[in-house]
PDB file of C-alpha atoms in Angstrom:
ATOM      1  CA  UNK H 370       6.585 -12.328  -4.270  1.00 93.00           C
ATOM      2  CA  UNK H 371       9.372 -10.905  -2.998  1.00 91.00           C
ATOM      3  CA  UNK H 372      11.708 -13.228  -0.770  1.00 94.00           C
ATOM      4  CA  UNK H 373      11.767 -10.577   2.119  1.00 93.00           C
ATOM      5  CA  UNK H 374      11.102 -11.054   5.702  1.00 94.00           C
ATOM      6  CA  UNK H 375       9.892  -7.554   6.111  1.00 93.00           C
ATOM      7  CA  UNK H 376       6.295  -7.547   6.025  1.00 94.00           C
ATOM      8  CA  UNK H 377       5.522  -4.996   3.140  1.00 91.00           C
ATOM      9  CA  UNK H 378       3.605  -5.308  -0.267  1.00 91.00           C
ATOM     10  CA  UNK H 379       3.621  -2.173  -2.982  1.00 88.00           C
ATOM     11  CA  UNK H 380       2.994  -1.378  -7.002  1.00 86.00           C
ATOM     12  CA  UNK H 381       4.998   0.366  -8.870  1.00 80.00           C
ATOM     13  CA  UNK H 382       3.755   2.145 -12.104  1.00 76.00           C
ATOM     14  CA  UNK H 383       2.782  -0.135 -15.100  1.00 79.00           C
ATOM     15  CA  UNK H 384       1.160  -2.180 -12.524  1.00 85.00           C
ATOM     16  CA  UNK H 385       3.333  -4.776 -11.480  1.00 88.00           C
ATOM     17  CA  UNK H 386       2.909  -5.368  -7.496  1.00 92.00           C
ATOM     18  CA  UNK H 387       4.825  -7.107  -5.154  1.00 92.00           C
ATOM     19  CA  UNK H 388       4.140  -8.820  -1.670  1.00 94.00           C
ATOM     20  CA  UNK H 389       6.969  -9.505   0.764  1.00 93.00           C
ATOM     21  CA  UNK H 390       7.144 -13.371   1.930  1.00 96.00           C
ATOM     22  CA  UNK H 391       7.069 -12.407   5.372  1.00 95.00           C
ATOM     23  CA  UNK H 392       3.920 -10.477   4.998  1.00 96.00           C
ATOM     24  CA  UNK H 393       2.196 -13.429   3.370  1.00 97.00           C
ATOM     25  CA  UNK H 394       3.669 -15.646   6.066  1.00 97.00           C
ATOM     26  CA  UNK H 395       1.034 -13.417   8.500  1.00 97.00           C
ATOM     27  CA  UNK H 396      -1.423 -14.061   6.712  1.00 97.00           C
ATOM     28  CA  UNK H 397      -4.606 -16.513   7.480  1.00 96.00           C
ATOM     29  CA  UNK H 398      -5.930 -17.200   4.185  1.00 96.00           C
ATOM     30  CA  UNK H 399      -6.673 -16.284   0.924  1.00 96.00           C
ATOM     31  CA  UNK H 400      -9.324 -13.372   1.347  1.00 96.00           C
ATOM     32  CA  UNK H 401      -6.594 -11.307   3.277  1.00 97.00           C
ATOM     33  CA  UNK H 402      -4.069 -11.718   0.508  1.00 98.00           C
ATOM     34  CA  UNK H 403      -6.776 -10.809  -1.796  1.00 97.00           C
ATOM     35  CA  UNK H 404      -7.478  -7.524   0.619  1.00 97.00           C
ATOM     36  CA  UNK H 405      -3.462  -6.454  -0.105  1.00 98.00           C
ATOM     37  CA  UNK H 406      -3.577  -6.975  -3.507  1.00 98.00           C
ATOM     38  CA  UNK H 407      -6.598  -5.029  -4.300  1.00 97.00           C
ATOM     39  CA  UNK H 408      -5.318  -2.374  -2.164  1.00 96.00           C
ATOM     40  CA  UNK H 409      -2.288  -2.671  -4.500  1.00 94.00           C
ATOM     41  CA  UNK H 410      -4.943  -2.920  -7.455  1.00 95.00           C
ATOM     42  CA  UNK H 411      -6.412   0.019  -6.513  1.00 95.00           C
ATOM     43  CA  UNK H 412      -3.376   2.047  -6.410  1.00 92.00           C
ATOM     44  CA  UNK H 413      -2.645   1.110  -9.853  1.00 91.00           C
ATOM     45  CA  UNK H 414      -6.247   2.352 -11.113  1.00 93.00           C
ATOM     46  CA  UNK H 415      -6.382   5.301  -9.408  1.00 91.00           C
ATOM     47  CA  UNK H 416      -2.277   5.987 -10.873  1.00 88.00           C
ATOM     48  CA  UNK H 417      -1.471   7.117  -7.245  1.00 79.00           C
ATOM     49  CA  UNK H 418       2.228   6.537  -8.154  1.00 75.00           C
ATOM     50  CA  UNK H 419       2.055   8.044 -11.602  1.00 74.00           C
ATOM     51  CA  UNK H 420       0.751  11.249  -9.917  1.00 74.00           C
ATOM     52  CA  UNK H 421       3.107  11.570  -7.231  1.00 71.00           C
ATOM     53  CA  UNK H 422       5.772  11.189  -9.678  1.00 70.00           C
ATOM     54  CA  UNK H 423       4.159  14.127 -11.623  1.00 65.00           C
ATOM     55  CA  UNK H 424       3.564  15.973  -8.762  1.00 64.00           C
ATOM     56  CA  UNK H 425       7.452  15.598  -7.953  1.00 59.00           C
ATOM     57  CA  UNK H 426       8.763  16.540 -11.193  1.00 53.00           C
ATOM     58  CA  UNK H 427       6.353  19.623 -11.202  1.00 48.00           C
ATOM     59  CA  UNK H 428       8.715  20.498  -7.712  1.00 47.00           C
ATOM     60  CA  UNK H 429      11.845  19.408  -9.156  1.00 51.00           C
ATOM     61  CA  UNK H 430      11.126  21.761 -12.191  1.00 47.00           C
ATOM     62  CA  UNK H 431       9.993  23.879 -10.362  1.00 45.00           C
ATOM     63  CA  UNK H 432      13.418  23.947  -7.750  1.00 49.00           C
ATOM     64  CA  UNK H 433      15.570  23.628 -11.321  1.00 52.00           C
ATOM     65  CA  UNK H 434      14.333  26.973 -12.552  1.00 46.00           C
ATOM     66  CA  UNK H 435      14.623  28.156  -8.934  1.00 46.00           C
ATOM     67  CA  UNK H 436      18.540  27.539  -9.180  1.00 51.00           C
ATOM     68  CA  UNK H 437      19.015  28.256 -12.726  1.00 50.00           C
ATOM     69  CA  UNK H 438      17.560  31.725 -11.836  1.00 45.00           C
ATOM     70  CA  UNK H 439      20.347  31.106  -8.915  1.00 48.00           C
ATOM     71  CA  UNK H 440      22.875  30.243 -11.426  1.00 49.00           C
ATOM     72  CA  UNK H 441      23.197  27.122  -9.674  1.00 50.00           C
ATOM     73  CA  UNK H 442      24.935  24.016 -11.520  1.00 51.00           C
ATOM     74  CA  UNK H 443      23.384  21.736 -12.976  1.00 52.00           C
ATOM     75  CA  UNK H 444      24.877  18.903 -10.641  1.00 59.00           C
ATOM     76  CA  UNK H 445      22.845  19.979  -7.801  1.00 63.00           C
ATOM     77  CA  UNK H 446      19.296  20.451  -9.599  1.00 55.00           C
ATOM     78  CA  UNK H 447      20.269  16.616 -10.432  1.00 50.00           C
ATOM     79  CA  UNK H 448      21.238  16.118  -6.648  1.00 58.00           C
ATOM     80  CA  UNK H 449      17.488  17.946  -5.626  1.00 54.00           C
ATOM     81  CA  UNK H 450      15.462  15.390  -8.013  1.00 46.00           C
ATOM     82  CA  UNK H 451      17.399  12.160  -6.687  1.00 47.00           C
ATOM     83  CA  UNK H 452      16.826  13.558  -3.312  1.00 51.00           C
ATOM     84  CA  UNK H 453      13.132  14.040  -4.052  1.00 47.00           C
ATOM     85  CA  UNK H 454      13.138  10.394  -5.428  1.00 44.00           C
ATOM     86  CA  UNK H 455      14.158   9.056  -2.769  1.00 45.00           C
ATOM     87  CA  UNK H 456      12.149  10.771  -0.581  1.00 50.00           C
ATOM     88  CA  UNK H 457       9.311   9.710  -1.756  1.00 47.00           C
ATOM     89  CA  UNK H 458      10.033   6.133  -1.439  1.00 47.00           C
ATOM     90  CA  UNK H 459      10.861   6.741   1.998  1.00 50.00           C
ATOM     91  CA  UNK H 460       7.980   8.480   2.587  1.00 54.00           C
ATOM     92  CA  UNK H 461       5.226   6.503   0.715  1.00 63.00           C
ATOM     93  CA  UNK H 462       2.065   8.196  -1.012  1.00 74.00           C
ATOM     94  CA  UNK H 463      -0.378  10.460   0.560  1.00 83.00           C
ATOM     95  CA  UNK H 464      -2.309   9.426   3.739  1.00 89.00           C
ATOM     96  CA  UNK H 465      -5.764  10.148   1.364  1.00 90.00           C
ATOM     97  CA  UNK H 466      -4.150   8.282  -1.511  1.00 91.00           C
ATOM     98  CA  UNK H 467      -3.911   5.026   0.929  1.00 93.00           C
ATOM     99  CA  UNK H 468      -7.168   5.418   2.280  1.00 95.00           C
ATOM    100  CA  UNK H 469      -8.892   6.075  -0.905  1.00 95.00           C
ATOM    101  CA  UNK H 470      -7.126   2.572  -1.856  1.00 95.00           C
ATOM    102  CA  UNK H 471      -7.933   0.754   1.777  1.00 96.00           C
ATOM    103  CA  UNK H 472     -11.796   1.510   0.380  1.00 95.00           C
ATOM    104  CA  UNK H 473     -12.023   0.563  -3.319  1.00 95.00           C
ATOM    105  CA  UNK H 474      -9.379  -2.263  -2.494  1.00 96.00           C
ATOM    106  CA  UNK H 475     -11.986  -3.848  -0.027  1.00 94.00           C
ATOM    107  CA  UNK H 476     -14.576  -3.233  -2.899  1.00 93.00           C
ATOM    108  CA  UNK H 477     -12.118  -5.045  -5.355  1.00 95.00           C
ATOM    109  CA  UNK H 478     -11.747  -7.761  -3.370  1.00 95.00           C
ATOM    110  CA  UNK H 479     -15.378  -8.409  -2.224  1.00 92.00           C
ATOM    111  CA  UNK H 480     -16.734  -8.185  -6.275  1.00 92.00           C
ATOM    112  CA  UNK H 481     -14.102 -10.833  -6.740  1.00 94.00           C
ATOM    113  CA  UNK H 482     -15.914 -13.112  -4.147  1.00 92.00           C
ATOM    114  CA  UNK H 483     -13.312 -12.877  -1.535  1.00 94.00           C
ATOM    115  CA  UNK H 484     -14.328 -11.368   2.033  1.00 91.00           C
ATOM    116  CA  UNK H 485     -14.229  -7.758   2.125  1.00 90.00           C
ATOM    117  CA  UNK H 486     -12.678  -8.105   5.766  1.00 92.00           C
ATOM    118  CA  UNK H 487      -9.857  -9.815   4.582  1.00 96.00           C
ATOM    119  CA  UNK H 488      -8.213  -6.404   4.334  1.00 97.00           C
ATOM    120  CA  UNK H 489      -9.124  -5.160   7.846  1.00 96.00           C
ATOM    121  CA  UNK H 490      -7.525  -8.406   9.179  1.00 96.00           C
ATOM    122  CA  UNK H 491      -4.269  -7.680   7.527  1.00 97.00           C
ATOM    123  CA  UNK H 492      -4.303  -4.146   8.812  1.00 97.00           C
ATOM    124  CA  UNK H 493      -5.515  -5.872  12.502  1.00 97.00           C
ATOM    125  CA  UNK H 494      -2.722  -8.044  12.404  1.00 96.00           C
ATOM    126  CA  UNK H 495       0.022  -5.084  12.108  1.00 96.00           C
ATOM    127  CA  UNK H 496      -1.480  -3.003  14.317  1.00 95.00           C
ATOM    128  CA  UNK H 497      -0.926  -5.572  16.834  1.00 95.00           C
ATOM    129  CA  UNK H 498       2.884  -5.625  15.606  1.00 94.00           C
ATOM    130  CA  UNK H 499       5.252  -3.438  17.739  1.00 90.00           C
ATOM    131  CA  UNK H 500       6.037  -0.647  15.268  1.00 85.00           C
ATOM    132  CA  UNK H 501       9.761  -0.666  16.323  1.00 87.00           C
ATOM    133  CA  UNK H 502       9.983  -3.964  14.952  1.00 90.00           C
ATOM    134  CA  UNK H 503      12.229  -3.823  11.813  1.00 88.00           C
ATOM    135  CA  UNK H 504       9.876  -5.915   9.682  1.00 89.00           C
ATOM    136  CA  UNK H 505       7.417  -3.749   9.783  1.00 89.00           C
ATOM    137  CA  UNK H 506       9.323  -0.612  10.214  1.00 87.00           C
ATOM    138  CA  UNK H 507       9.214   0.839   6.822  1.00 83.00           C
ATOM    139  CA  UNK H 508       5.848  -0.090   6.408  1.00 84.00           C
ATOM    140  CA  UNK H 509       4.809   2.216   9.044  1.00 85.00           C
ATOM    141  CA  UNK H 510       6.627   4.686   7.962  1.00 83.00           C
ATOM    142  CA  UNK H 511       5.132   4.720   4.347  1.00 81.00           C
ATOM    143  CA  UNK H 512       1.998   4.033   5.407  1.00 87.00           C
ATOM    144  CA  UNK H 513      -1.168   5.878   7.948  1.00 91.00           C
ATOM    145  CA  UNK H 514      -1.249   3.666  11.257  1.00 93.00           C
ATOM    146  CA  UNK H 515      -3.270   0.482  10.763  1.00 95.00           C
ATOM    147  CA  UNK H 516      -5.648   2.256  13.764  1.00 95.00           C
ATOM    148  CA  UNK H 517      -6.285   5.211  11.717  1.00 96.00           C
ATOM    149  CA  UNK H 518      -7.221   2.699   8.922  1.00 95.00           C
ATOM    150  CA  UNK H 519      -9.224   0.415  10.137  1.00 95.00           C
ATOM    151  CA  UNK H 520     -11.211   3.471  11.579  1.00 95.00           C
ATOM    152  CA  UNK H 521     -11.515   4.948   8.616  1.00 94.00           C
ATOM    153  CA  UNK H 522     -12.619   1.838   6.890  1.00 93.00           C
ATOM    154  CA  UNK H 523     -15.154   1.321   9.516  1.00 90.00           C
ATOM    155  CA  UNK H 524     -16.609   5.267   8.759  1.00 89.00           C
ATOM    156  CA  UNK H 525     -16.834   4.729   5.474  1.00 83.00           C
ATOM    157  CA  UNK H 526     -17.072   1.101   4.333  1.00 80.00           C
ATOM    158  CA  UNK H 527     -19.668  -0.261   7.325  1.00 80.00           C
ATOM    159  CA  UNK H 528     -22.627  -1.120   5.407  1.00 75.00           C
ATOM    160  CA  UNK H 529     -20.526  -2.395   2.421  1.00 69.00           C
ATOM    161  CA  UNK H 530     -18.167  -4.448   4.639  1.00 70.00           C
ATOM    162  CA  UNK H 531     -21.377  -5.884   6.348  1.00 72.00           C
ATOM    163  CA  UNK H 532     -23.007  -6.829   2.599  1.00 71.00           C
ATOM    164  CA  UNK H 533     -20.251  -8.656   1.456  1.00 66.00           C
ATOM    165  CA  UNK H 534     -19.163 -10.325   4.461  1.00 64.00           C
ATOM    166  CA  UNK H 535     -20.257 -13.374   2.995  1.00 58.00           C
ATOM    167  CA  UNK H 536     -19.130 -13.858   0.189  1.00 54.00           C
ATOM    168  CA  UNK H 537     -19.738 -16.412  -3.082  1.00 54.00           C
ATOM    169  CA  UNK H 538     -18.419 -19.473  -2.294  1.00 54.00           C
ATOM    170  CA  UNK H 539     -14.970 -18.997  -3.429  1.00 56.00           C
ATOM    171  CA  UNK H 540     -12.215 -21.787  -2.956  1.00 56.00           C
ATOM    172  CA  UNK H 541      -9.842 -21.647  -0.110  1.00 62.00           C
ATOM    173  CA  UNK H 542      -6.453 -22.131  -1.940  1.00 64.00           C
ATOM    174  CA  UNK H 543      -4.332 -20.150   0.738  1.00 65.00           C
ATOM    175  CA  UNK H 544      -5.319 -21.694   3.530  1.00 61.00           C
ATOM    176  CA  UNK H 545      -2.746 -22.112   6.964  1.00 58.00           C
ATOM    177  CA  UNK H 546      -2.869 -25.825   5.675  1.00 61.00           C
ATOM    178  CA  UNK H 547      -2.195 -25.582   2.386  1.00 58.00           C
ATOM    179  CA  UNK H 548       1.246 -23.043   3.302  1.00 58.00           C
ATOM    180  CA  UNK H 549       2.069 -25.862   5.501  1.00 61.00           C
ATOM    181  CA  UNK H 550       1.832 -28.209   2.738  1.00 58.00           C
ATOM    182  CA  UNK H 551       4.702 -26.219   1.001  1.00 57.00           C
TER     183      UNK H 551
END
């Protein structure tokens, strides 16, 4: 967990995944940090980041043998792959990548006996967050509009979401009680 108050959570390659404090703070119980994480899970499995790296180095190459050809220096093909890097933090992964993750996240989660809408509540939650709000800012901006989510959830996920709606009796460890107990 990262001791943020921005409400964000991410993986990075090799799997490690982080949730911002002030995300979990917004949470209601366990089944919607279960949701996050799985989306996060699923990132990892599908190696969303891996591939946008390789898609970015297959640019940057391909923008290095651009300038070469240019007899640019080498200083700025450096300059064009740190720009590209950051980028693509800025910018997140692809809208499909995200969805793809939204959907075999809520999967993830429900096998695991959590409720598979513990995800769309997280995603309810921000979109009723003001999207000018800077804890949520960069979140938006990496990320397809919780709306556009949710609906695309709901096309796709219905009649799973509705079977595991109840799910296994699993313990309620993150409960608003139990984070007041910290």
């Amino acid at each position: 967990m990262l001791d943020a108050p921005q409400l964000n959570a991410f993986a990075v390659p090799g799997g490690t995944i982080f949730v911002t404090r002030g995300l979990v703070a917004k949470m209601r119980n366990e089944a919607e940090l279960a949701g996050v994480l799985s989306h996060e899970i699923a990132h990892v499995l599908k190696k969303h980041h891996l591939k946008a790296i390789q898609k970015g180095a297959q640019v940057s190459l391909a923008g290095d043998a651009f300038s070469t050809a240019l007899n640019d220096s080498r200083s700025e093909a450096r300059a064009k792959l740190i720009s590209f890097g950051t980028e693509m933090y800025s910018r997140g992964l692809d809208k499909s990548d995200e969805l793809e993750a939204d959907r075999l996240g809520v999967v993830i989660a429900a096998r695991g006996g959590y409720d598979a809408y513990g995800l769309p509540a997280v995603l309810q939650t921000l979109q009723a967050m003001n999207a000018e709000d800077s804890a949520v800012a960069l979140m938006f901006k990496t990320h397809p509009a919780p709306a556009e989510r949710l609906d695309a959830l709901g096309e796709k996920m219905q009649p799973t979401l509705d079977a595991y709606s109840k799910p296994a009796a699993a313990p309620e460890r993150f409960t608003v009680e139990a984070k007041a107990a910290r």
